[in-house]
Every structure is written in C-alpha cells, then in structure tokens.
Short mmCIF file of C-alpha atoms and ligand atoms in Angstrom, two decimals:
data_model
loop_
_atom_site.label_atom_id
_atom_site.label_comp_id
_atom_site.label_asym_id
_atom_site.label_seq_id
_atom_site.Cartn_x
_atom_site.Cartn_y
_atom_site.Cartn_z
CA UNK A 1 0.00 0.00 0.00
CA UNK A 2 0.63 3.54 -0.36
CA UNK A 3 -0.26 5.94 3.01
CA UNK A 4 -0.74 9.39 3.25
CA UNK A 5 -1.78 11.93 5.35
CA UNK A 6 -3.61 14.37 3.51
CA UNK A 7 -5.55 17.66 4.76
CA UNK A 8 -9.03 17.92 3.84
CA UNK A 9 -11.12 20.76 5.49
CA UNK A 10 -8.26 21.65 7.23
CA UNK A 11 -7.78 18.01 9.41
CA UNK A 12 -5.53 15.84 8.67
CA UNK A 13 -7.28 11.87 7.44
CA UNK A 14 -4.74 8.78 6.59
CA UNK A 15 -4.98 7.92 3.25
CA UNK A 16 -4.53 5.45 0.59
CA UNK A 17 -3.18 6.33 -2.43
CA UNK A 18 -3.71 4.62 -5.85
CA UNK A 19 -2.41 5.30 -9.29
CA UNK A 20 -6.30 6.43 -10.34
CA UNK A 21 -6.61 8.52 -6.71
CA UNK A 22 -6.78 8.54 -3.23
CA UNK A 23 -9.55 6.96 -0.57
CA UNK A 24 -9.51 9.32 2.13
CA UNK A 25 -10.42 7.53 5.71
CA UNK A 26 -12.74 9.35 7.92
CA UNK A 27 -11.69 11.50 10.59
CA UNK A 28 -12.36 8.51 13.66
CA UNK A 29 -9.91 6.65 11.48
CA UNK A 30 -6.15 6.30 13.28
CA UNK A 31 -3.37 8.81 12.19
CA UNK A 32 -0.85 6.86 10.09
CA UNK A 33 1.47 7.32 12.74
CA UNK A 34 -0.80 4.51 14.22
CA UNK A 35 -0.71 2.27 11.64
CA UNK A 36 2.64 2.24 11.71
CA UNK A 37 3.08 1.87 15.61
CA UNK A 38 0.15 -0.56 15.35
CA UNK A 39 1.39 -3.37 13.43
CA UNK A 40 0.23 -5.51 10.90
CA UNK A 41 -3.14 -5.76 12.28
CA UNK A 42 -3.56 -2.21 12.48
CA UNK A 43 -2.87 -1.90 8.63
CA UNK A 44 -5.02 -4.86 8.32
CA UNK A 45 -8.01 -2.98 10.20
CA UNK A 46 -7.85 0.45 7.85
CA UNK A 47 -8.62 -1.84 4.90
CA UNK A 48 -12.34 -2.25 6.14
CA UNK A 49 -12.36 1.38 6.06
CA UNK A 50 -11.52 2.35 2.51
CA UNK A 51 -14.11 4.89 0.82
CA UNK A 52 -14.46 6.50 -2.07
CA UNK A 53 -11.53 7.58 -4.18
CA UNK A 54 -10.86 11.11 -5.06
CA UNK A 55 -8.38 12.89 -7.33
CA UNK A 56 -5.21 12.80 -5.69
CA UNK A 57 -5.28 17.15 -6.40
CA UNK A 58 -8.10 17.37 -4.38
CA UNK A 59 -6.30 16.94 -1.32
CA UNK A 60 -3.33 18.76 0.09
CA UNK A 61 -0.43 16.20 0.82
CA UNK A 62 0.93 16.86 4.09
CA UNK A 63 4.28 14.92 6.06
CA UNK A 64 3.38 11.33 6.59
CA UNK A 65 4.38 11.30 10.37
CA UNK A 66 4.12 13.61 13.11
CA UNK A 67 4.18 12.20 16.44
CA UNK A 68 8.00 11.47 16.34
CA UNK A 69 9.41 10.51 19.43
CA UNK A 70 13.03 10.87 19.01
CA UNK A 71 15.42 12.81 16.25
CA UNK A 72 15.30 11.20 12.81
CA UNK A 73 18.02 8.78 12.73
CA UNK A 74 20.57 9.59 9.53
CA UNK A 75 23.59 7.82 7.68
CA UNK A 76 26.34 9.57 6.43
CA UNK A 77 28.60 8.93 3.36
CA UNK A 78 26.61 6.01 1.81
CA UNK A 79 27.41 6.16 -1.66
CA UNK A 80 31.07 6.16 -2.00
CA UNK A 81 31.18 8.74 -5.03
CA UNK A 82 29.55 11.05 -2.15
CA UNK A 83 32.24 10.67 0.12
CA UNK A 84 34.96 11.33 -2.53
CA UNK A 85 33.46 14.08 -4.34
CA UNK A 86 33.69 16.39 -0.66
CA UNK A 87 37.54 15.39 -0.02
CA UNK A 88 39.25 18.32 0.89
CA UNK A 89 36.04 20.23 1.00
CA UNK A 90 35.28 19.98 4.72
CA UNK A 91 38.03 22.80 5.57
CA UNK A 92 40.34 20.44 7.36
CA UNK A 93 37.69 17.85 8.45
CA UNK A 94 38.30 15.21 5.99
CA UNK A 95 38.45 11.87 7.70
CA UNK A 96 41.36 9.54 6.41
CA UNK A 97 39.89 7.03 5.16
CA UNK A 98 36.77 5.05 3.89
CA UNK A 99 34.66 4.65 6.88
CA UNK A 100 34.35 0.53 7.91
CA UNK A 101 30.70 0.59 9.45
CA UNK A 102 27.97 3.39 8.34
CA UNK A 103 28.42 6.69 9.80
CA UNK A 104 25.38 7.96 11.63
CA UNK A 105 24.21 10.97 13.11
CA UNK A 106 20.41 12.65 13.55
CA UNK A 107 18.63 16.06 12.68
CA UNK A 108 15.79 17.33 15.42
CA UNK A 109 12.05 16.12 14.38
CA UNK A 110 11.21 20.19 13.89
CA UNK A 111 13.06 19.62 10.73
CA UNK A 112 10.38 17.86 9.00
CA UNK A 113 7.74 19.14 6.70
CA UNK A 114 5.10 17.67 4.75
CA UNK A 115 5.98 16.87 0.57
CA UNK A 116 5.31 20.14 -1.26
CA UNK A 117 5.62 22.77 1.76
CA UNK A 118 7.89 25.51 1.88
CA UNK A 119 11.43 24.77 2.88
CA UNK A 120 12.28 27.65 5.42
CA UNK A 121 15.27 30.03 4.44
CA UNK A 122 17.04 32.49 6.59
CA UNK A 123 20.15 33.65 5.61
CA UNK A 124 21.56 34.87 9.75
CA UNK A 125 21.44 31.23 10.10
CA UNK A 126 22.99 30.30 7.38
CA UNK A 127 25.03 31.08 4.29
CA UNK A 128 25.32 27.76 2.94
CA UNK A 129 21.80 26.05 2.57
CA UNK A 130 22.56 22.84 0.71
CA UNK A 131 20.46 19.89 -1.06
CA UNK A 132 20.42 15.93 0.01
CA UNK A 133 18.12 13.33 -1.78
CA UNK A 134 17.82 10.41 0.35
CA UNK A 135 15.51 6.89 0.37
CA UNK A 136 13.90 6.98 4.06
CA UNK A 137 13.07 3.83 6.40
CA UNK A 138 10.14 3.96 8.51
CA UNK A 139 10.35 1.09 10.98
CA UNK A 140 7.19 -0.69 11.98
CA UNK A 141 8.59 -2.78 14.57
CA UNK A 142 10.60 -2.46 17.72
CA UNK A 143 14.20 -4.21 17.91
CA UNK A 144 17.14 -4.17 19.47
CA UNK A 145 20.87 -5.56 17.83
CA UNK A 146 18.49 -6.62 15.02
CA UNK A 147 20.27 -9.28 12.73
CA UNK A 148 20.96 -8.42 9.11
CA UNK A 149 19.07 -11.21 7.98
CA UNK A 150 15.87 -10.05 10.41
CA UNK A 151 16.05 -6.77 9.32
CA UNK A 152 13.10 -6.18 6.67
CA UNK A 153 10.83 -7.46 9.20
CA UNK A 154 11.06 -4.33 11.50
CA UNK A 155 10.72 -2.47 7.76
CA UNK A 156 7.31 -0.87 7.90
CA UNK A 157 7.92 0.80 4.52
CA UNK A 158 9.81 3.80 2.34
CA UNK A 159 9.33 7.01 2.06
CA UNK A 160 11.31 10.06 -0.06
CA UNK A 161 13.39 12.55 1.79
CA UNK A 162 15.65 15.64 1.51
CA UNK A 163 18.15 16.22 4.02
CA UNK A 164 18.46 19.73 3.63
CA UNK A 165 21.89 20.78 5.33
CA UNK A 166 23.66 23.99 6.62
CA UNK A 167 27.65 23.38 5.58
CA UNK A 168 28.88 26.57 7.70
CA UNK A 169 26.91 25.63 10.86
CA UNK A 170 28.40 21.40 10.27
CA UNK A 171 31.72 23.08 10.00
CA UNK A 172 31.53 25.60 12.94
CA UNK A 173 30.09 23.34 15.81
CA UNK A 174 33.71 21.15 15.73
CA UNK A 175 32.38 18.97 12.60
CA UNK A 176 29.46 17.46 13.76
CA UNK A 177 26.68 17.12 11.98
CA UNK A 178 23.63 17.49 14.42
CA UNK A 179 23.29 21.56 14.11
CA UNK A 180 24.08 21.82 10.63
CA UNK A 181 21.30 19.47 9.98
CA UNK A 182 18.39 20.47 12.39
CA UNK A 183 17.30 23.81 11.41
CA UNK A 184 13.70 23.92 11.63
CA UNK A 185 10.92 23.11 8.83
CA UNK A 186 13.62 22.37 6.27
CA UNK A 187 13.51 18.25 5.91
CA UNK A 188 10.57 17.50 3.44
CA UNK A 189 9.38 13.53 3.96
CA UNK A 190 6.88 11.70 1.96
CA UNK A 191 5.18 12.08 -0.31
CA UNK A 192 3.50 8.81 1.10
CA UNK A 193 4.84 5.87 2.83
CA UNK A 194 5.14 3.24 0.49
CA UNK A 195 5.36 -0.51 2.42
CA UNK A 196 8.18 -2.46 1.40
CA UNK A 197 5.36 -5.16 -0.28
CA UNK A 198 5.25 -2.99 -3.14
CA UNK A 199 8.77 -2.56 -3.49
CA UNK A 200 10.65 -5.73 -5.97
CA UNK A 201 14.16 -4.51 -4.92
CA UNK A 202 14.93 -2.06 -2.83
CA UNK A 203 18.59 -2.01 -4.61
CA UNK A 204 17.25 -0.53 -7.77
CA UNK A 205 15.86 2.89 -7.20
CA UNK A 206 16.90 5.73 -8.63
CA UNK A 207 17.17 8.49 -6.52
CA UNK A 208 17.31 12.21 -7.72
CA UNK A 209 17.48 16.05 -6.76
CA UNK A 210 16.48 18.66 -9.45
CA UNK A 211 16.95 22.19 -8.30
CA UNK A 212 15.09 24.91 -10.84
CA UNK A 213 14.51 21.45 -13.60
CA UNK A 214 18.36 21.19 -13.33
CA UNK A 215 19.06 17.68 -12.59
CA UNK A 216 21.66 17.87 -9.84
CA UNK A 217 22.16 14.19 -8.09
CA UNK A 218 21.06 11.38 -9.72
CA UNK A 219 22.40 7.56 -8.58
CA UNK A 220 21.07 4.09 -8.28
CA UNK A 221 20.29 2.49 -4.56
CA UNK A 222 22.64 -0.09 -6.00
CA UNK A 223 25.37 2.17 -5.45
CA UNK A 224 25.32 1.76 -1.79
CA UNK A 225 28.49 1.58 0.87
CA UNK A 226 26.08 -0.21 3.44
CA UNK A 227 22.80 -1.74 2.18
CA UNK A 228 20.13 -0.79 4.22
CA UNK A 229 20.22 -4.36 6.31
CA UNK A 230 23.74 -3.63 7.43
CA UNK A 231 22.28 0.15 8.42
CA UNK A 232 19.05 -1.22 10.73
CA UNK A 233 21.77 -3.98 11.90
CA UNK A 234 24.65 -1.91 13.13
CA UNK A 235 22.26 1.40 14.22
CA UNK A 236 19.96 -1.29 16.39
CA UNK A 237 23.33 -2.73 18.04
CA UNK A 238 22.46 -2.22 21.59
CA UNK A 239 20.38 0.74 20.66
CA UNK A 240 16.69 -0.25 20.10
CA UNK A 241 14.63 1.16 17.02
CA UNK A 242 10.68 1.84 17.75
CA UNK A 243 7.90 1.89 15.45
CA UNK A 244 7.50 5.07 14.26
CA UNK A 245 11.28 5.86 13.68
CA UNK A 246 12.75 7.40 10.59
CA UNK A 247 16.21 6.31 9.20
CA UNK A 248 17.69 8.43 6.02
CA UNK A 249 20.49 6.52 3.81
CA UNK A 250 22.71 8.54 3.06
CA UNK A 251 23.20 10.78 -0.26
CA UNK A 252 24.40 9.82 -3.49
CA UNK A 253 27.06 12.81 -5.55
CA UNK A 254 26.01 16.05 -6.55
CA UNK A 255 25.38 18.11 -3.53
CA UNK A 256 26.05 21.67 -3.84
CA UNK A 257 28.95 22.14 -1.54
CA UNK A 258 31.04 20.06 -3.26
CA UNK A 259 30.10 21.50 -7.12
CA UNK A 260 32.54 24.12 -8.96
CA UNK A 261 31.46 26.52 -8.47
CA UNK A 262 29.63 25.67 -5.54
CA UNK A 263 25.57 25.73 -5.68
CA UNK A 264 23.68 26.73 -2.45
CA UNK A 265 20.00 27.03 -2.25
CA UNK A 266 18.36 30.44 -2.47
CA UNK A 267 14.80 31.71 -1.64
CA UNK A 268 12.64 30.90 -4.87
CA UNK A 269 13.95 28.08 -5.73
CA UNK A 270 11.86 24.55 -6.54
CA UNK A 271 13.65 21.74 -4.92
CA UNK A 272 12.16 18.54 -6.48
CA UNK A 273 13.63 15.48 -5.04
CA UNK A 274 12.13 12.16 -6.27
CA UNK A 275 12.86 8.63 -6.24
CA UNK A 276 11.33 5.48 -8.58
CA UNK A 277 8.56 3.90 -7.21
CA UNK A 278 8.07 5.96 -4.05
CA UNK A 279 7.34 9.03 -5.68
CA UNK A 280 8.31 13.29 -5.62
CA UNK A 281 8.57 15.61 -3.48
CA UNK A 282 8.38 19.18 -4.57
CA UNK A 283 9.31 22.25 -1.94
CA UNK A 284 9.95 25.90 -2.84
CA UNK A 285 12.54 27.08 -0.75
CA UNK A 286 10.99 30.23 0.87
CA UNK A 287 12.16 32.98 3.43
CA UNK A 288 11.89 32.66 6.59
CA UNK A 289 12.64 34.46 10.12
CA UNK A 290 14.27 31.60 12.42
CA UNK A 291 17.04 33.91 13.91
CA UNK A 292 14.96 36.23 16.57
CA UNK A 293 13.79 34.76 19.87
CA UNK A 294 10.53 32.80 19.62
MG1 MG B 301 22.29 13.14 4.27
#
C-alpha cells in the first residue's frame, strides 16, 4: 500500500493512495502514525475502512508522520562517489579514510515538513543552505541488535526525503553534523509511505534532486556503501529502534557544496527530489525568520 496523510477541510485523514486517486479515511480513522506503531493488524483494520476515491489534487499532501518521538536517525557517506566528491572540501575535516561501518548521526524532528511545503530560508542562520536526496526507512517494529538477515521485518515501509543541510553551521560546531542538519521546517518527507510489499528490490531505485529542472544528483540504490540491512543492523546494536522511527540513507554525488562553483540554495527556488517507485517531493525554498527569539 501507499499511506498518506492528507488535509481535507483543514484536518488531517490517513490515506490510501492509488495510481487512479486517493480513498480518504474518515476523521475517527487512526493517524498513520498509528498504523505504523500498530502493526500488521492495524494496517489490516484500515482496509475495512476504505471509501471513495478522489483525485489525488483534491487533497493537500501533508508529512506522513508527526508524532515522532526521538530525532530522525541519519547515515552519512553512503554512496562512496559522495564521500569522494567532498575530499578536501570539509576545511580540514576530511576523515582519512573510507569509513568501515555506516556513519550515523540525527537532525531534530522540527526539521520535517510535509511533501510540497515551503522549505524555510534564513540567511543569519545560514550562508550555505545545501540539497540531500535520500531513500527513508520507517520502521514498523521495535528491535534491538536486530540481525541483518531479520532486518526487513522491522521495515514498515519507504518514504522520499531531503536532508536539507547547513555546511557553515556542520563546519563551525567542531564537525558534527547534528546543528548543521536540524534547522527547523527544512527536511521535506513523503510524499507517502510506500510498504516495502510494493517494493521488488529495494537495490534498484533511482534516486534524484532537481533544483530549478536542473538535474543535480542522480544515482542508483545499488550504489550503496552499506545496504540498508547492514544500516538497521549496526544502528539497532544495543540501541533499540521503535515503530515510528525514521532512518535516512545517506546521499548519493552532486550536492552543492562540493560542485565548482559551488551551488547553495536560495529563496525561490523549486527543490524537487524524487525517487522510482516511491514518488516526488516538490518544496519551494521560501524565506523565513528563524534567527529572533521565539
Ligand atoms: Mg544526508
């Protein structure tokens, strides 16, 4: 299936989305958060419910999940051509080598906004607002130092996402990666979650950024430094995922920072980040006051 959460008379239903529409569930339905905390009887129950279908354009998109109840789990470096194409960009914070295991790190749930809202902009915060097309997990099922070979079954499903980065504030906090990659309403998720039924092989998705139509990052999931197995494996070691929790893969080559000349992100323009089979997100990015007390 195909999940949404879509606005409609300004509340939020879960959704199902088709190729000919969407069945919006009523109100008394649960949120999709639910479903995906609920397991597989939950999904099983929203069946029953399925009404009419509408155009998918009568409906406003919004994100998928909102009750988040940690950061957004994230990998760094997992497409080697990623990792190469910044060496010697990260003004003296180049590691040495190849990492062994998958680098992680997380960005603050405030980040994330719904498929085609506006990615906020403020230039005090930042001077280098930068693009990241990613393939997002959603797991549906708790685990701890989950095997590799367990792994799709805590899988819930996929979803598309843009890890929208700040390289100056990365740099200046001592070259981590949390501040420079939490700045609020600037991580667009969805469009829908797609469950990992639907998807043949996760391995061969093409994932892609265009920025103004100009195709910017484009690269196969094939192309992965740790497939996604070894990521739920290693990040559950000791550490368990819940229901409900996001983890980004990584970006493949092409973000702006490490371009010549450079590319940053600049009020006006239409982000469209998209991946086969689970569909395109499209965010304008658009100015916003983050820097005053609030
Ligand atoms: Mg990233």
């Amino acid at each position: 299936m195909r999940l949404a959460t879509v606005l409609v008379d300004g509340k939020e239903h879960l959704a199902a989305v088709y190729d000919h529409g969407v069945a919006v569930l009523p109100a008394s339905a649960p949120t999709l958060d639910d479903v995906v905390r609920g397991g597989p009887e939950a999904l099983a129950a929203i069946r029953h419910d399925l009404g009419d279908v509408v155009p998918l354009s009568s409906v406003q998109l919004v994100a998928p999940l909102r009750g988040f109840r940690r950061d957004i789990l994230c990998t760094g470096w997992n497409y080697w051509d990623h990792f190469e194409e910044s060496s010697g960009k990260r003004e003296g914070q180049d590691p040495a080598d190849r990492p062994r295991h998958p680098t992680f790190f997380t960005k603050g749930p405030d980040t994330v906004i719904g498929p085609h809202d506006p990615i906020a902009f403020d230039p005090a915060i930042s001077a280098k607002w930068d693009y990241e097309a990613e393939v997002a997990l959603v797991i549906g099922k708790d685990g701890r130092s989950i095997p590799e070979e367990r792994a799709w079954e805590h899988v819930f499903g996929f979803c598309v996402a843009n890890d929208v980065s700040q390289r100056d504030l990365q740099r200046r906090h001592g070259g981590q990666w949390l501040k420079g990659k939490s700045i609020d309403a600037t991580m667009p998720l969805g469009p829908w979650i797609t469950t990992t039924d639907e998807i043949d092989d996760p391995y061969a998705l093409t994932v892609r950024c265009l920025v103004n139509g100009e195709q910017l990052q484009e690269a196969s999931t094939a192309q992965v430094a740790f497939r996604f197995e070894r990521i739920i494996a290693e990040l559950s070691w000791g550490m368990t995922l819940r229901a409900g929790d996001v983890i980004l893969t990584g970006t493949p080559s092409g973000i702006g920072n490490a371009r010549e000349p450079q590319v940053f992100l600049q009020p006006g323009d239409e982000v469209v980040t998209e991946v086969s089979g689970l569909g395109e997100l499209r965010n304008r990015v658009v100015a916003r006051e983050l820097s005053s007390y609030a």
